[in-house]
Amino acid sequence: MTDLSSQPAIEITNLTKVYAGGKRALDNISLAIPRGQIYGLLGPNGAGKSTTINILAGLVNKTSGTARIWGFDIDQNPRNAKNSIGIVPQEIVFDPFFTPFETLENQAGYYGVPRDRRRSMELLRAVHLEDKANAYARTLSGGMKRRLLVAKAMVHSPPILVLDEPTAGVDVQLRQQLWAYVRELNAQGVTIVLTTHYLEEAEELCDRIGIINHGRLITDKPTRELIAMAQEKVVQVTVDRDLDAAPDAACFEKVELSDPRTLTITYMKNRANAGQVLSAVQASGLSIVDVVTRDPDLEDVFLHLTAAA
Ligand code: ADP
């Protein structure tokens, strides 16, 4: 028998989804999300992120391909697959007449969690909603509702938590709280998958990132490797006198005069290095007073990769 614990948290093989009407939302995607990680599924709007999550959640039927959750095939073992994953949906949907406490109790009942093993109050505490336990859900703010959704996704203690665009409409402070909780869960061993189109978010949180565009997986790599793929580097050079025009050199990809004494130079790190760029500035008769370099971020990689796809 196969040892399930050696399998990825989520394994998707040749997954395709064609919606009624003919839209091909997923086109033969294969992807393995390792256990214990915070994994970011990135892509522009309409890329196919929600479709992927909804197939895993059992809300959308796939057209072809297979998906395994914690080793359980979603077709052959739907109950175990479902019990292994908690999903925080993009849309906020609650019965407005239940309190947060009741909402969690109902959800636990739905998953068949016995009463003595329910932990509704503990979950409410974890998402800072303890004092709202008995308020009507409709009186909660948007941020509170989202936190309640996170608690709701965790009632059956799944080993995987999926957050679909978790910070849409969430203010900065709540976002930080949400991330703190997500990190805490991850430290306890929960595998986290989040979809986002905010690159900074993925860059800050995720160990590994997959990028999808037009229903295809264009890359799947550790975050650090992905950032290293950005070839464009920018260096800002301050010189000792005012300039009328920026000098040019073969190793510059682009050069701009940001102010009379500051040159913003873009170069491709596979073709030149900072030393060559600075030598070229000096060779044009200028003295350098200061230098600032900027590391490429995911935005650069993302634009580069989605443009190429
Ligand atoms: P994302 O979550 O990355 O924004 P989605 O998975 O929501 O992308 O959508 C992928 C594509 O499938 C989009 O072109 C979208 O318009 C289309 N789509 C999503 N849901 C449906 C549906 N129920 N019926 C038809 N087309 C859909």
PDB file of N, CA and C in Angstrom, residues 38-43 166-167 175 179 183 194-211 221-224 226-227 298-299 302:
ATOM      1  N   ILE A  38       3.789  27.182   2.820  1.00  0.00           N
ATOM      2  CA  ILE A  38       2.815  28.210   2.449  1.00  0.00           C
ATOM      3  C   ILE A  38       3.012  28.400   0.955  1.00  0.00           C
ATOM      4  N   TYR A  39       2.000  28.003   0.201  1.00  0.00           N
ATOM      5  CA  TYR A  39       2.116  27.994  -1.253  1.00  0.00           C
ATOM      6  C   TYR A  39       1.218  29.082  -1.837  1.00  0.00           C
ATOM      7  N   GLY A  40       1.752  29.851  -2.731  1.00  0.00           N
ATOM      8  CA  GLY A  40       0.962  30.915  -3.363  1.00  0.00           C
ATOM      9  C   GLY A  40       0.606  30.543  -4.791  1.00  0.00           C
ATOM     10  N   LEU A  41      -0.682  30.600  -5.086  1.00  0.00           N
ATOM     11  CA  LEU A  41      -1.120  30.386  -6.470  1.00  0.00           C
ATOM     12  C   LEU A  41      -1.456  31.772  -7.022  1.00  0.00           C
ATOM     13  N   LEU A  42      -0.590  32.211  -7.921  1.00  0.00           N
ATOM     14  CA  LEU A  42      -0.685  33.578  -8.409  1.00  0.00           C
ATOM     15  C   LEU A  42      -1.159  33.638  -9.842  1.00  0.00           C
ATOM     16  N   GLY A  43      -1.786  34.726 -10.173  1.00  0.00           N
ATOM     17  CA  GLY A  43      -2.163  34.908 -11.566  1.00  0.00           C
ATOM     18  C   GLY A  43      -3.086  36.089 -11.675  1.00  0.00           C
ATOM     19  N   PRO A 166      -7.622  36.115  -0.001  1.00  0.00           N
ATOM     20  CA  PRO A 166      -8.045  36.406   1.370  1.00  0.00           C
ATOM     21  C   PRO A 166      -8.054  37.870   1.759  1.00  0.00           C
ATOM     22  N   THR A 167      -7.332  38.719   1.070  1.00  0.00           N
ATOM     23  CA  THR A 167      -7.245  40.093   1.565  1.00  0.00           C
ATOM     24  C   THR A 167      -8.019  41.091   0.715  1.00  0.00           C
ATOM     25  N   ARG A 175      -5.222  42.674   7.711  1.00  0.00           N
ATOM     26  CA  ARG A 175      -4.396  41.822   6.874  1.00  0.00           C
ATOM     27  C   ARG A 175      -3.226  41.264   7.681  1.00  0.00           C
ATOM     28  N   TRP A 179      -2.516  37.405   8.522  1.00  0.00           N
ATOM     29  CA  TRP A 179      -1.251  36.739   8.190  1.00  0.00           C
ATOM     30  C   TRP A 179      -0.581  36.153   9.410  1.00  0.00           C
ATOM     31  N   ARG A 183       0.379  32.295   9.626  1.00  0.00           N
ATOM     32  CA  ARG A 183       1.743  31.846   9.941  1.00  0.00           C
ATOM     33  C   ARG A 183       1.763  30.915  11.147  1.00  0.00           C
ATOM     34  N   LEU A 194      -2.682  29.836  -0.762  1.00  0.00           N
ATOM     35  CA  LEU A 194      -3.477  31.033  -0.950  1.00  0.00           C
ATOM     36  C   LEU A 194      -3.404  31.486  -2.399  1.00  0.00           C
ATOM     37  N   THR A 195      -4.522  31.991  -2.867  1.00  0.00           N
ATOM     38  CA  THR A 195      -4.507  32.562  -4.211  1.00  0.00           C
ATOM     39  C   THR A 195      -4.500  34.073  -4.040  1.00  0.00           C
ATOM     40  N   THR A 196      -3.813  34.718  -4.915  1.00  0.00           N
ATOM     41  CA  THR A 196      -3.767  36.180  -4.826  1.00  0.00           C
ATOM     42  C   THR A 196      -3.322  36.754  -6.164  1.00  0.00           C
ATOM     43  N   HIS A 197      -3.689  37.997  -6.409  1.00  0.00           N
ATOM     44  CA  HIS A 197      -3.019  38.650  -7.524  1.00  0.00           C
ATOM     45  C   HIS A 197      -2.125  39.771  -7.008  1.00  0.00           C
ATOM     46  N   TYR A 198      -1.961  39.807  -5.654  1.00  0.00           N
ATOM     47  CA  TYR A 198      -1.006  40.754  -5.076  1.00  0.00           C
ATOM     48  C   TYR A 198       0.352  40.082  -4.919  1.00  0.00           C
ATOM     49  N   LEU A 199       1.302  40.569  -5.665  1.00  0.00           N
ATOM     50  CA  LEU A 199       2.611  39.934  -5.649  1.00  0.00           C
ATOM     51  C   LEU A 199       3.339  40.126  -4.330  1.00  0.00           C
ATOM     52  N   GLU A 200       3.185  41.321  -3.739  1.00  0.00           N
ATOM     53  CA  GLU A 200       3.918  41.571  -2.474  1.00  0.00           C
ATOM     54  C   GLU A 200       3.467  40.580  -1.415  1.00  0.00           C
ATOM     55  N   GLU A 201       2.170  40.287  -1.462  1.00  0.00           N
ATOM     56  CA  GLU A 201       1.601  39.370  -0.494  1.00  0.00           C
ATOM     57  C   GLU A 201       2.267  37.996  -0.621  1.00  0.00           C
ATOM     58  N   ALA A 202       2.321  37.506  -1.836  1.00  0.00           N
ATOM     59  CA  ALA A 202       2.906  36.192  -2.093  1.00  0.00           C
ATOM     60  C   ALA A 202       4.391  36.196  -1.742  1.00  0.00           C
ATOM     61  N   GLU A 203       5.045  37.290  -2.098  1.00  0.00           N
ATOM     62  CA  GLU A 203       6.476  37.386  -1.864  1.00  0.00           C
ATOM     63  C   GLU A 203       6.784  37.367  -0.369  1.00  0.00           C
ATOM     64  N   GLU A 204       5.922  38.036   0.399  1.00  0.00           N
ATOM     65  CA  GLU A 204       6.138  38.150   1.835  1.00  0.00           C
ATOM     66  C   GLU A 204       5.855  36.831   2.567  1.00  0.00           C
ATOM     67  N   LEU A 205       4.848  36.118   2.093  1.00  0.00           N
ATOM     68  CA  LEU A 205       4.349  34.977   2.862  1.00  0.00           C
ATOM     69  C   LEU A 205       4.778  33.611   2.376  1.00  0.00           C
ATOM     70  N   CYS A 206       4.919  33.468   1.063  1.00  0.00           N
ATOM     71  CA  CYS A 206       4.951  32.118   0.506  1.00  0.00           C
ATOM     72  C   CYS A 206       6.348  31.527   0.386  1.00  0.00           C
ATOM     73  N   ASP A 207       6.437  30.225   0.669  1.00  0.00           N
ATOM     74  CA  ASP A 207       7.694  29.502   0.477  1.00  0.00           C
ATOM     75  C   ASP A 207       7.881  29.174  -0.999  1.00  0.00           C
ATOM     76  N   ARG A 208       6.749  28.937  -1.643  1.00  0.00           N
ATOM     77  CA  ARG A 208       6.790  28.500  -3.029  1.00  0.00           C
ATOM     78  C   ARG A 208       5.633  29.155  -3.773  1.00  0.00           C
ATOM     79  N   ILE A 209       5.841  29.413  -5.058  1.00  0.00           N
ATOM     80  CA  ILE A 209       4.830  30.126  -5.831  1.00  0.00           C
ATOM     81  C   ILE A 209       4.612  29.457  -7.178  1.00  0.00           C
ATOM     82  N   GLY A 210       3.340  29.272  -7.523  1.00  0.00           N
ATOM     83  CA  GLY A 210       2.989  28.833  -8.865  1.00  0.00           C
ATOM     84  C   GLY A 210       2.265  29.977  -9.548  1.00  0.00           C
ATOM     85  N   ILE A 211       2.583  30.220 -10.794  1.00  0.00           N
ATOM     86  CA  ILE A 211       1.889  31.292 -11.511  1.00  0.00           C
ATOM     87  C   ILE A 211       1.071  30.683 -12.624  1.00  0.00           C
ATOM     88  N   LYS A 221       7.907  27.455  -8.539  1.00  0.00           N
ATOM     89  CA  LYS A 221       9.277  27.445  -7.992  1.00  0.00           C
ATOM     90  C   LYS A 221       9.297  28.005  -6.576  1.00  0.00           C
ATOM     91  N   PRO A 222      10.389  27.696  -5.820  1.00  0.00           N
ATOM     92  CA  PRO A 222      10.566  28.378  -4.541  1.00  0.00           C
ATOM     93  C   PRO A 222      10.612  29.890  -4.776  1.00  0.00           C
ATOM     94  N   THR A 223      10.017  30.651  -3.871  1.00  0.00           N
ATOM     95  CA  THR A 223       9.911  32.105  -4.033  1.00  0.00           C
ATOM     96  C   THR A 223      11.274  32.742  -4.337  1.00  0.00           C
ATOM     97  N   ARG A 224      12.286  32.283  -3.610  1.00  0.00           N
ATOM     98  CA  ARG A 224      13.612  32.877  -3.779  1.00  0.00           C
ATOM     99  C   ARG A 224      14.140  32.684  -5.206  1.00  0.00           C
ATOM    100  N   LEU A 226      12.364  32.271  -7.864  1.00  0.00           N
ATOM    101  CA  LEU A 226      11.541  33.047  -8.778  1.00  0.00           C
ATOM    102  C   LEU A 226      12.029  34.496  -8.833  1.00  0.00           C
ATOM    103  N   ILE A 227      12.344  35.021  -7.650  1.00  0.00           N
ATOM    104  CA  ILE A 227      12.821  36.405  -7.594  1.00  0.00           C
ATOM    105  C   ILE A 227      14.161  36.525  -8.332  1.00  0.00           C
ATOM    106  N   LEU A 298       8.955  40.398  -7.323  1.00  0.00           N
ATOM    107  CA  LEU A 298       8.124  39.464  -8.077  1.00  0.00           C
ATOM    108  C   LEU A 298       7.368  40.118  -9.214  1.00  0.00           C
ATOM    109  N   GLU A 299       7.081  41.396  -9.041  1.00  0.00           N
ATOM    110  CA  GLU A 299       6.385  42.149 -10.087  1.00  0.00           C
ATOM    111  C   GLU A 299       7.135  42.024 -11.413  1.00  0.00           C
ATOM    112  N   PHE A 302       6.828  38.438 -12.691  1.00  0.00           N
ATOM    113  CA  PHE A 302       5.453  38.195 -13.099  1.00  0.00           C
ATOM    114  C   PHE A 302       5.169  38.809 -14.471  1.00  0.00           C
TER     115      PHE A 302
END
